Coordinates of C-alpha atoms (C1' of nucleotides) in Angstrom, one line a residue:
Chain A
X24 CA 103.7 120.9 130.6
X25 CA 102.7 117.8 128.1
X26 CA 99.3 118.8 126.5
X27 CA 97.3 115.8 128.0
X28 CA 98.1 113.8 124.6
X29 CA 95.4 114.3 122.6
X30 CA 94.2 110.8 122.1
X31 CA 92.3 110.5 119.0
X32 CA 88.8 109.1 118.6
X33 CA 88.0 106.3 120.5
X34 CA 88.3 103.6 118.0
X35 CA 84.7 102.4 117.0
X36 CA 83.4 105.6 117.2
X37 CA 79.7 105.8 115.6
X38 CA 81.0 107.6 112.4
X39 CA 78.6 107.7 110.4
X40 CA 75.0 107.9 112.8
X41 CA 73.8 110.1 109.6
X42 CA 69.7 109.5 109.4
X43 CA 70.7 107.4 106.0
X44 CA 68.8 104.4 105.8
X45 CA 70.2 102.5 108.9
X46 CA 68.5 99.5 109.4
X47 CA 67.9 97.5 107.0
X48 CA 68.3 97.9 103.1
X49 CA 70.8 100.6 102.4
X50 CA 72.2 101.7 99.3
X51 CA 75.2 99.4 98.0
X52 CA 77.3 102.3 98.7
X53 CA 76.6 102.7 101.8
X54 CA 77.0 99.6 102.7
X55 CA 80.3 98.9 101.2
X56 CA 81.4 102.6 103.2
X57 CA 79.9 101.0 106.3
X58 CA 81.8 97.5 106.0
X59 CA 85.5 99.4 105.1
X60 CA 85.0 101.8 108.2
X61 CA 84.5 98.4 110.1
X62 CA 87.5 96.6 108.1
X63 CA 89.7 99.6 109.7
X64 CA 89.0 99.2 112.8
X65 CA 88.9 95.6 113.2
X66 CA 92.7 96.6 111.7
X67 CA 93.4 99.1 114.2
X68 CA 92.2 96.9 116.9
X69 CA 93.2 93.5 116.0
X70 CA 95.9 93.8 113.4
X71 CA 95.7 92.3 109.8
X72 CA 96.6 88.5 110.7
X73 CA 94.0 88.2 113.2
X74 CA 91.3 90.8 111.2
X75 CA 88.4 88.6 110.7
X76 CA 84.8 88.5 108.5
X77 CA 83.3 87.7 111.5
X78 CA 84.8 90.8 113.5
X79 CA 84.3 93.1 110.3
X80 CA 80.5 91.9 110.2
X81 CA 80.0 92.4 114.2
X82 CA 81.7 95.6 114.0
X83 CA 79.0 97.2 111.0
X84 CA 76.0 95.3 113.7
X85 CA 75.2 93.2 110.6
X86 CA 75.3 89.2 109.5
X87 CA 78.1 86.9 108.8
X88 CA 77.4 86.4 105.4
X89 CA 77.5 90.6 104.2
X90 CA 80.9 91.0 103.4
X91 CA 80.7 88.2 100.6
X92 CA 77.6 90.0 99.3
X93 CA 79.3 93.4 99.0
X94 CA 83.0 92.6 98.4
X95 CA 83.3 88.8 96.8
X96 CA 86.0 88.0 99.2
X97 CA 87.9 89.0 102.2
X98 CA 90.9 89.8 100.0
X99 CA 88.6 92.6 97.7
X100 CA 87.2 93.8 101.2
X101 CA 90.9 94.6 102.2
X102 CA 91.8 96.0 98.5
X103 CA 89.1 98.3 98.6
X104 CA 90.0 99.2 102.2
X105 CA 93.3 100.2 101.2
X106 CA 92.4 102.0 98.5
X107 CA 89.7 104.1 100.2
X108 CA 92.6 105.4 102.3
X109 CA 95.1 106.0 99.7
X110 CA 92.5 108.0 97.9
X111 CA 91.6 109.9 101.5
X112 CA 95.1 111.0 102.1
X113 CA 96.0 112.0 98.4
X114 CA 93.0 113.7 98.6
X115 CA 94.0 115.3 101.7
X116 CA 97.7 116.6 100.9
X117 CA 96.5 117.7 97.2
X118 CA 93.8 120.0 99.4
X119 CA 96.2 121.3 101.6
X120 CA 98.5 122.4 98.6
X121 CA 96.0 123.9 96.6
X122 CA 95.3 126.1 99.5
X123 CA 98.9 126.9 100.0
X124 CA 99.4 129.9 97.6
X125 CA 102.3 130.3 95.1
X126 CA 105.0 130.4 97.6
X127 CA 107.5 126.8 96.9
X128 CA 108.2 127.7 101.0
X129 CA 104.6 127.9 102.4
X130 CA 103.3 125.0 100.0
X131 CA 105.9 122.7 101.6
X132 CA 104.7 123.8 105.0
X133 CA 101.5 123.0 104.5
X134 CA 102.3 119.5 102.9
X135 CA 104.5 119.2 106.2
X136 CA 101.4 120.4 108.5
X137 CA 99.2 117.9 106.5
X138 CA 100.7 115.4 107.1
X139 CA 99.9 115.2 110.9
X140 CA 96.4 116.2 110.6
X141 CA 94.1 114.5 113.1
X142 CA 91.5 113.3 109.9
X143 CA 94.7 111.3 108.3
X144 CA 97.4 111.1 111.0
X145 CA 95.4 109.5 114.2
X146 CA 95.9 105.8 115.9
X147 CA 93.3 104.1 113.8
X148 CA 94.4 105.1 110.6
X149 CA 98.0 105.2 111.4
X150 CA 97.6 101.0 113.0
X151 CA 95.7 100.5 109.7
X152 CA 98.4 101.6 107.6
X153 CA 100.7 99.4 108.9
X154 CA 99.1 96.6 109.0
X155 CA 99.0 96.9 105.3
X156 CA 102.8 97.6 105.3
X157 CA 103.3 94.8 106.9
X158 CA 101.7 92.5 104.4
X159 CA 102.8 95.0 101.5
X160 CA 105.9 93.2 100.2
X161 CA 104.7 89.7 99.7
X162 CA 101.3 90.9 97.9
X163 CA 101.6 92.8 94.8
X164 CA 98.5 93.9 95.0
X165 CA 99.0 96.0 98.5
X166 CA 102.5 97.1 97.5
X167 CA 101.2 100.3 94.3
X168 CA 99.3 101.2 97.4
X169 CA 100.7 101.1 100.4
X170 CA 103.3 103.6 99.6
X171 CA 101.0 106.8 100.9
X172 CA 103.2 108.9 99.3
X173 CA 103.5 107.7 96.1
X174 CA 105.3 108.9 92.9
X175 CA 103.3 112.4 92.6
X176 CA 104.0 112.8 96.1
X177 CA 107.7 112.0 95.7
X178 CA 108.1 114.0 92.4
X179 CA 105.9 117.3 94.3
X180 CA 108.1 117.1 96.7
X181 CA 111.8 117.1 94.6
X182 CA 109.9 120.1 92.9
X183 CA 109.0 121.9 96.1
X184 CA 113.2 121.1 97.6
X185 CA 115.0 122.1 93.8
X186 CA 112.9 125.5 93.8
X187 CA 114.1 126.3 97.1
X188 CA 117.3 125.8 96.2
X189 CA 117.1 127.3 93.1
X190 CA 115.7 130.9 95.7
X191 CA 118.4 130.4 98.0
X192 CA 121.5 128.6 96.4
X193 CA 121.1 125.9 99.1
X194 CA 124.0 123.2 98.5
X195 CA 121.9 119.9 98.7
X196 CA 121.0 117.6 96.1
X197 CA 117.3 117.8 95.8
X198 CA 116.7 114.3 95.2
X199 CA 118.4 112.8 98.0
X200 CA 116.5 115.6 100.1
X201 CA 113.0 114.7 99.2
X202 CA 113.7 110.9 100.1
X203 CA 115.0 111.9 103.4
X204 CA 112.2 114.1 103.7
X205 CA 109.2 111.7 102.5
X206 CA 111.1 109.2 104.9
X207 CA 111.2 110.9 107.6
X208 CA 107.8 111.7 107.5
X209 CA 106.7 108.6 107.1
X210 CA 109.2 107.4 110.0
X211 CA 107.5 109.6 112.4
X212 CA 104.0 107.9 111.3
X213 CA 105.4 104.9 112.2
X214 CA 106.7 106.2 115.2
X215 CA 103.7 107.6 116.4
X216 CA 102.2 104.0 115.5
X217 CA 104.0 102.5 117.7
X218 CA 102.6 104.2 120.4
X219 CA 106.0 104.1 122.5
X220 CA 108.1 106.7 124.2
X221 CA 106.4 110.2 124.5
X222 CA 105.7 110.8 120.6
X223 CA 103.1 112.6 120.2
X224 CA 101.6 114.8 117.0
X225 CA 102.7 117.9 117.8
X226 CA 106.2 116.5 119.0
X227 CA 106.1 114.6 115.6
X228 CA 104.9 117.8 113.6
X229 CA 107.9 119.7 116.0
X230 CA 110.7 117.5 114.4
X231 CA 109.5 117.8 110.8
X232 CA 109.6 121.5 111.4
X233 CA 113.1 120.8 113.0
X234 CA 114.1 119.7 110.2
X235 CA 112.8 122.3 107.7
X236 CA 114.6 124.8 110.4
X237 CA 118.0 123.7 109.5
X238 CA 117.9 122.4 106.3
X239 CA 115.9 125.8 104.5
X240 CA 117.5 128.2 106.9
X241 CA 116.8 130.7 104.7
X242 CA 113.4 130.2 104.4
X243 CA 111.8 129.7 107.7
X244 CA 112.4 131.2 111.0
X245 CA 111.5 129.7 114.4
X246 CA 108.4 130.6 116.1
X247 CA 106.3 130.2 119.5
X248 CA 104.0 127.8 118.0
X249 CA 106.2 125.9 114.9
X250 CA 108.0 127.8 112.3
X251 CA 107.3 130.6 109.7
X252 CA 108.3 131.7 106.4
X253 CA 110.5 134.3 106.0
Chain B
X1 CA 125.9 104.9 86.1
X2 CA 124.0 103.1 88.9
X3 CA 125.5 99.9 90.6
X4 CA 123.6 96.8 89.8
X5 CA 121.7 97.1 92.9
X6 CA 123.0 94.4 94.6
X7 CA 120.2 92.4 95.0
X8 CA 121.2 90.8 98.4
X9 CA 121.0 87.6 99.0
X10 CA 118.7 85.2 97.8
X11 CA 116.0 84.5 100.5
X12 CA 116.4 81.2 101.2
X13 CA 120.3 80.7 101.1
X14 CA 122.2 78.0 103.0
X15 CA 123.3 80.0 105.7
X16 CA 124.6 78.0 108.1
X17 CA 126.3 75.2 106.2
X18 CA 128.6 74.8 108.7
X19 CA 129.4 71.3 109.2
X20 CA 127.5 71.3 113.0
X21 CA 125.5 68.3 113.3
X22 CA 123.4 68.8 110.1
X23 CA 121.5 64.8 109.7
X24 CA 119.9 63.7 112.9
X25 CA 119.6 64.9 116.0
X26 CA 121.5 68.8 116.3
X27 CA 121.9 70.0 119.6
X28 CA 119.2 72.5 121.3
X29 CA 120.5 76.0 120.3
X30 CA 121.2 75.0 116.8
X31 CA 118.1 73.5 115.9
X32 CA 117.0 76.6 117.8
X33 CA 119.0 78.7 115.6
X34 CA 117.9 77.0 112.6
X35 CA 114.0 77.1 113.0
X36 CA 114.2 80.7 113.6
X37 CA 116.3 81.4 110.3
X38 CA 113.6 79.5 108.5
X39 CA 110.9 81.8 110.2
X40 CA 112.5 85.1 109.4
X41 CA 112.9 83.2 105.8
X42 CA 108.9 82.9 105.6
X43 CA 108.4 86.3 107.2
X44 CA 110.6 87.6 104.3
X45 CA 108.3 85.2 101.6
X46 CA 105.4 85.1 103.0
X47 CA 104.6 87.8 105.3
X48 CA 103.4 87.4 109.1
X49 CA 99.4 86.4 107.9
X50 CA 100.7 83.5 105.5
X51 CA 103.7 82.1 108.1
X52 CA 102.7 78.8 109.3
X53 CA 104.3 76.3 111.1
X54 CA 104.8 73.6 108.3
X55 CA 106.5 76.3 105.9
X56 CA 108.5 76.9 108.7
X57 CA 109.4 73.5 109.2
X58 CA 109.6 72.6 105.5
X59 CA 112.0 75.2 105.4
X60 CA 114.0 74.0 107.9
X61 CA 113.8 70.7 106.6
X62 CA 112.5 69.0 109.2
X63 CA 109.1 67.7 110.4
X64 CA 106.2 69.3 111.0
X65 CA 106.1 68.8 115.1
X66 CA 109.6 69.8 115.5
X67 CA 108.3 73.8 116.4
X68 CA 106.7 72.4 119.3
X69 CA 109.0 70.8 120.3
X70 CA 111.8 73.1 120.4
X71 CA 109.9 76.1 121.0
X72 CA 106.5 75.3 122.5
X73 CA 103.8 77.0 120.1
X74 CA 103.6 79.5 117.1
X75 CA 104.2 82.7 119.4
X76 CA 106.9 82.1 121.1
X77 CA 108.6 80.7 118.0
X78 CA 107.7 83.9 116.7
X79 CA 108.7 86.0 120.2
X80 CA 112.3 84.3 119.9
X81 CA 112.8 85.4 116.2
X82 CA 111.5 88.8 117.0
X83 CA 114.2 88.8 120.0
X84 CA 116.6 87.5 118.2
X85 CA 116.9 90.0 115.4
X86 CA 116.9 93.0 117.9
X87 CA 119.7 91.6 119.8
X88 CA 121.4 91.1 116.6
X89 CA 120.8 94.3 115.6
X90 CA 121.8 96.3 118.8
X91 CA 125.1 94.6 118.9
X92 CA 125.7 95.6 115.2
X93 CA 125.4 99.7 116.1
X94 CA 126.9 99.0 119.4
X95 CA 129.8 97.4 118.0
X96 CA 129.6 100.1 114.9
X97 CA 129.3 103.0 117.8
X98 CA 132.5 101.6 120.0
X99 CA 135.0 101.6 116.9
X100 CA 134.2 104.9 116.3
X101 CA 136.6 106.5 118.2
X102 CA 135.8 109.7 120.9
X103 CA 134.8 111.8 118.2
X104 CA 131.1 112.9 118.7
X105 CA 130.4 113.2 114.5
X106 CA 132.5 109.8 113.4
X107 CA 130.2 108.3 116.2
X108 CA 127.1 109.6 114.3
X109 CA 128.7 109.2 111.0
X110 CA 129.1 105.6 112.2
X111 CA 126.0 105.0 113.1
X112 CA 123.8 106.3 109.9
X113 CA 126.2 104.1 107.8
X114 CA 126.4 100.9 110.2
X115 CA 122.1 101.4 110.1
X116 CA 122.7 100.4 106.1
X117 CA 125.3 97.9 106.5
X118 CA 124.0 94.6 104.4
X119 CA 124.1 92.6 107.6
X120 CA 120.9 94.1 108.6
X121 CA 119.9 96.2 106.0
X122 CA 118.9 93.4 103.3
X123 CA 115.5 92.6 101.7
X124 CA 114.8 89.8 104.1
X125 CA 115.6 91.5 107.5
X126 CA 113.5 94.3 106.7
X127 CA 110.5 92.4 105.7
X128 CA 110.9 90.4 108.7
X129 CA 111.1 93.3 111.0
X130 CA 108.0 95.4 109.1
X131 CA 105.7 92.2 109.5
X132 CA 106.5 92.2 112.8
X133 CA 105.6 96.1 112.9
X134 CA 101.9 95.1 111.1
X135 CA 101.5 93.1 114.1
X136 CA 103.1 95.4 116.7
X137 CA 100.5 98.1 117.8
X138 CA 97.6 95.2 118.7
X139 CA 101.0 92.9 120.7
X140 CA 101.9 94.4 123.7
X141 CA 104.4 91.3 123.8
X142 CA 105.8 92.1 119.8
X143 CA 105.8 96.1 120.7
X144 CA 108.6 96.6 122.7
X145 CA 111.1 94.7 120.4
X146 CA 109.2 96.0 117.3
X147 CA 111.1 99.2 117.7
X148 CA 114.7 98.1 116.8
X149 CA 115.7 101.3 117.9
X150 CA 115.0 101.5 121.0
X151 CA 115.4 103.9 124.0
X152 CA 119.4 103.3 124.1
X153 CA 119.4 104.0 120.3
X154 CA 117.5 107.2 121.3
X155 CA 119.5 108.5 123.7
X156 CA 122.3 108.2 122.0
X157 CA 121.3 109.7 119.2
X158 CA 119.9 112.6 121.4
X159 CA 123.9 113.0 123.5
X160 CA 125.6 112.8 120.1
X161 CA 123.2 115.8 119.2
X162 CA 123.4 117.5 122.1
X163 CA 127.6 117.1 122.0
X164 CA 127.4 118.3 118.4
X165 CA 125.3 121.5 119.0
X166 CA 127.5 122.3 122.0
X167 CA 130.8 122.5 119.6
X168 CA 129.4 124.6 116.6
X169 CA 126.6 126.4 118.3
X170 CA 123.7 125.2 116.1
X171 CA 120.2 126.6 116.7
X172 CA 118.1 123.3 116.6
X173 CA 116.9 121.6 119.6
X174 CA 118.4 118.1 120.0
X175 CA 115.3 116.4 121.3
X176 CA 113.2 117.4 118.1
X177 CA 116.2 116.6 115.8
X178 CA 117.5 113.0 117.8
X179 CA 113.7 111.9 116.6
X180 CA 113.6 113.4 113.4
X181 CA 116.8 111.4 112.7
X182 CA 115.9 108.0 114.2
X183 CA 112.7 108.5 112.1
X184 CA 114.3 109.1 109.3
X185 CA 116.1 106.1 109.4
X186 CA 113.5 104.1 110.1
X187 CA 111.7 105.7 107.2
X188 CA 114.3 105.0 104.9
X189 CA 114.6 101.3 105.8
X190 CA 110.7 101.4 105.4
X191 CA 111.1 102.5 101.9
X192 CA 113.8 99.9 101.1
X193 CA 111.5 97.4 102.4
X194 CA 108.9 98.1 99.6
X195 CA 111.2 97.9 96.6
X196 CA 109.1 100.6 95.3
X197 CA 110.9 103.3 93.4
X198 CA 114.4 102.7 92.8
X199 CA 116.0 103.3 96.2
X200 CA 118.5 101.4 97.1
X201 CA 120.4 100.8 100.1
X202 CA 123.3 102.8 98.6
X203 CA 120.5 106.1 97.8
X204 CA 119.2 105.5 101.3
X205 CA 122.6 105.9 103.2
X206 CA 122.9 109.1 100.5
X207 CA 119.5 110.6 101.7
X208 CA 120.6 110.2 105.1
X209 CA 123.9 111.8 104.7
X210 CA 122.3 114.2 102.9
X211 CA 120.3 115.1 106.4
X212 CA 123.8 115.1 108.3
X213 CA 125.2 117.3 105.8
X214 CA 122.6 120.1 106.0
X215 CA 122.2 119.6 109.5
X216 CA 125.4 119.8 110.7
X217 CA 127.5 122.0 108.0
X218 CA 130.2 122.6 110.3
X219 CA 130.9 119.0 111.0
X220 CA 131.3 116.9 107.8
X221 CA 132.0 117.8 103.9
X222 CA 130.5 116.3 101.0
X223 CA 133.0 113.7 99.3
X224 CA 133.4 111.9 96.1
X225 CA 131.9 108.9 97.9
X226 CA 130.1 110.3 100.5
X227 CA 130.8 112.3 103.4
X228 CA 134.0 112.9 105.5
X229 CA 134.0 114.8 109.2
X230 CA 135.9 117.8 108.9
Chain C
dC21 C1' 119.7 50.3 126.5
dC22 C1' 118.6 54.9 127.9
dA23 C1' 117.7 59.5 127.2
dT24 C1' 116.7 62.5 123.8
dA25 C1' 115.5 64.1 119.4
dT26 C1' 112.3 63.6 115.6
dT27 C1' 108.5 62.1 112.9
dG28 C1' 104.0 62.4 110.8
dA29 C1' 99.3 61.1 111.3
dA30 C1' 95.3 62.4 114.0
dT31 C1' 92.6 66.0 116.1
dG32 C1' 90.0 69.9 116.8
dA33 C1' 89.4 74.7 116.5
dA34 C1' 89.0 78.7 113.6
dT35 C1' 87.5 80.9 109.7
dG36 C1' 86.3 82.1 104.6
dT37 C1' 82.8 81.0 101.5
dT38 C1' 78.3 79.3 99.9
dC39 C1' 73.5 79.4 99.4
dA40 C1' 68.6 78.6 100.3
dG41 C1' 65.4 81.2 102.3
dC42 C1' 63.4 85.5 104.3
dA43 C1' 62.1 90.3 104.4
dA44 C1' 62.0 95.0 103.0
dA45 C1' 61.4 98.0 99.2
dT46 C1' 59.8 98.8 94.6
dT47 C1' 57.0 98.2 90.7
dA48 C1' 53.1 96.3 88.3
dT49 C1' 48.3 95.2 88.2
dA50 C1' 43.5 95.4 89.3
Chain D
dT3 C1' 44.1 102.5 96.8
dA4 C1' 44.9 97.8 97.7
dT5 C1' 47.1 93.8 96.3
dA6 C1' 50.2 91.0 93.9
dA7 C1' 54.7 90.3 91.7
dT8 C1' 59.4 91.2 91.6
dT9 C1' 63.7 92.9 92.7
dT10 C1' 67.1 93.6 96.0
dG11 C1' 69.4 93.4 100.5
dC12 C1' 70.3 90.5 104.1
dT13 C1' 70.6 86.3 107.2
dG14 C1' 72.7 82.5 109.4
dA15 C1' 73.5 77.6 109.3
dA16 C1' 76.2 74.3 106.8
dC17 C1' 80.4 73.2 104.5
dA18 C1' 85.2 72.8 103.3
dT19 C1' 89.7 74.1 104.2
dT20 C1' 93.6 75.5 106.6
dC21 C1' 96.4 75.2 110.4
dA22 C1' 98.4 74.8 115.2
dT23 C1' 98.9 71.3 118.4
dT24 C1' 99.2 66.7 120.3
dC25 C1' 101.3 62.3 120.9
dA26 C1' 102.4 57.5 120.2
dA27 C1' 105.8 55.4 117.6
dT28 C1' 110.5 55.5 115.9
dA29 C1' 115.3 56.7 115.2
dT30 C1' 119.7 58.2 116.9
dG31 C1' 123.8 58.7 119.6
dG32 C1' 126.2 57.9 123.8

DNA sequence: CCATATTGAATGAATGTTCAGCAAATTATA
DNA sequence: TATAATTTGCTGAACATTCATTCAATATGG
């Protein structure tokens, strides 16, 4: 009855077995591409605390010494890290907006929908955000970035609850919506994280649409497969 | 217009200056006691990657062998503290849920507010508990206390649904909306954590009363200072 | 004194960083 | 085209540091 939970990736996948220059001497980009992919997963797989150069380097197949050539330090490796996947999912949700039409409803169900995508939303990435998290408060650095859904996020969404509002004469205030709604979201990421109890993506994705249900009743209506806009 | 966000207390306060054996020579549980205060203190300051044993210790104010000597190495030092603030926190929302009376909505009124009650929701609790969540998914040992709320916390969350639906008829589906609420929380706590934005713990509880307003319109009213069950 | 708690220096393992040297690619020269 | 010179990417051993753990010596209270 459970759609054999659709277990993401394995985690060191060969991403990227594209013909560019694999052996030896690749492009600096490349390289640095090839060392972050590594950095996540040695995250994923080992957490941040026990995330080593040495398990970043055996992970890309290459020397002890590489990271320091690319990155200066471990601490750059991690900030570019980070950053590659802040700009990943920005770029993610912005693309699934643009796509969304006109309609305040359907744009926030595709924001919604986004969000559990298997490119952003899948074990590796999901471990690998939290282990930044966890480090987040006590580096300054981390903390502008670790929020995934930052102010534009924050301030698309308040836009997206006070139009609907505005269509519907919905009783809420709009601000205290779009926290609860950016928290919940990123609850259920953390949830899903976790790994425990049966949470799944789509049971995830089902109680964000739960929650659109009730709280825009006049704007979606339940369906076989999620919810639709009236 | 905005309370002084009361900046909890300062990280490393004199908590227990009670006047138990302080000098030489403590008994077992409060030395106990006091070594794992001092760990959730560098947890809060430090985050999980930067706790050691001697800021532990320093902390403390005691020697640097006295860990291992009460507990018996860094992890289970670190397994006790982890155990310690979940017990600590299940007895808060159990105690919260049992003076709540019969009614199904003040027991979930109850609960959302106990879940922002200073005496777990400050700035050092929650970055003690997200360090432990950076570390959770790659510990099978941290992972089952990593979720504070746990299945109990679930299930009641899913009855006090359930109970809720039955007397006003709502269309949502308990399961879907017990998680979306748990999440939620969680979310919101998340979001605390990271200082970011100017959510306090006083917007958080309003977010989440905002969720239990739209959800469940037939059972509470919005009030001057919050939300009363109707 | 005896049992127990505590200290703090010593130890050894783990790990980030450095760097001299090597090799592949690229360019210059004949 | 062949060869030399140079740049650039890469290696891995050596080094320095940090840190958990051990333990012999010491202090304390009963």
């Amino acid at each position: 009855m459970k759609t054999i939970d659709l277990e993401d990736e394995p985690i060191e996948a060969e991403r990227q077995s594209s013909p560019e220059k694999r052996g030896r001497k690749a492009s600096k980009e490349v390289r640095r591409q090839q060392l972050i992919e590594a950095t996540i997963d040695s995250l994923a797989k080992r957490g941040y605390s026990e995330t080593t150069m040495a398990d970043v380097a055996d992970g890309a197949k290459l020397s002890r010494g590489i990271v320091n050539f690319h990155f200066e330090s471990k601490e750059k490796l991690l900030v570019a890290t980070l950053q590659y996947m802040y700009d990943e999912y920005s770029a993610h949700w912005r693309n699934a907006y643009d796509k969304a039409g006109v309609n305040a409803g359907d744009q926030l169900k595709a924001l919604v929908t986004a969000d559990f995508d298997r490119a952003v939303c899948n074990k590796r990435k999901l471990a690998a955000w939290c282990a930044f998290w966890g480090e987040a408060k006590s580096r300054p650095t981390y903390q502008a970035l670790s929020g995934a859904r930052d102010t534009d996020y924050q301030n698309l969404l308040f836009d997206l609850c006070s139009r609907l509002k505005a269509e519907a004469g919905y009783g809420f205030d709009p601000h205290h919506l779009a926290l609860a709604l950016s928290a919940l979201l990123e609850g259920l990421w953390l949830r899903l994280m976790m790994g425990l109890e049966d949470v799944t993506r789509e049971t995830a994705l089902q109680a964000a649409n739960e929650f659109l249900l009730t709280t825009f009743p006049k704007h979606y209506t339940r369906e076989a497969n999620g919810i639709r806009r009236l």
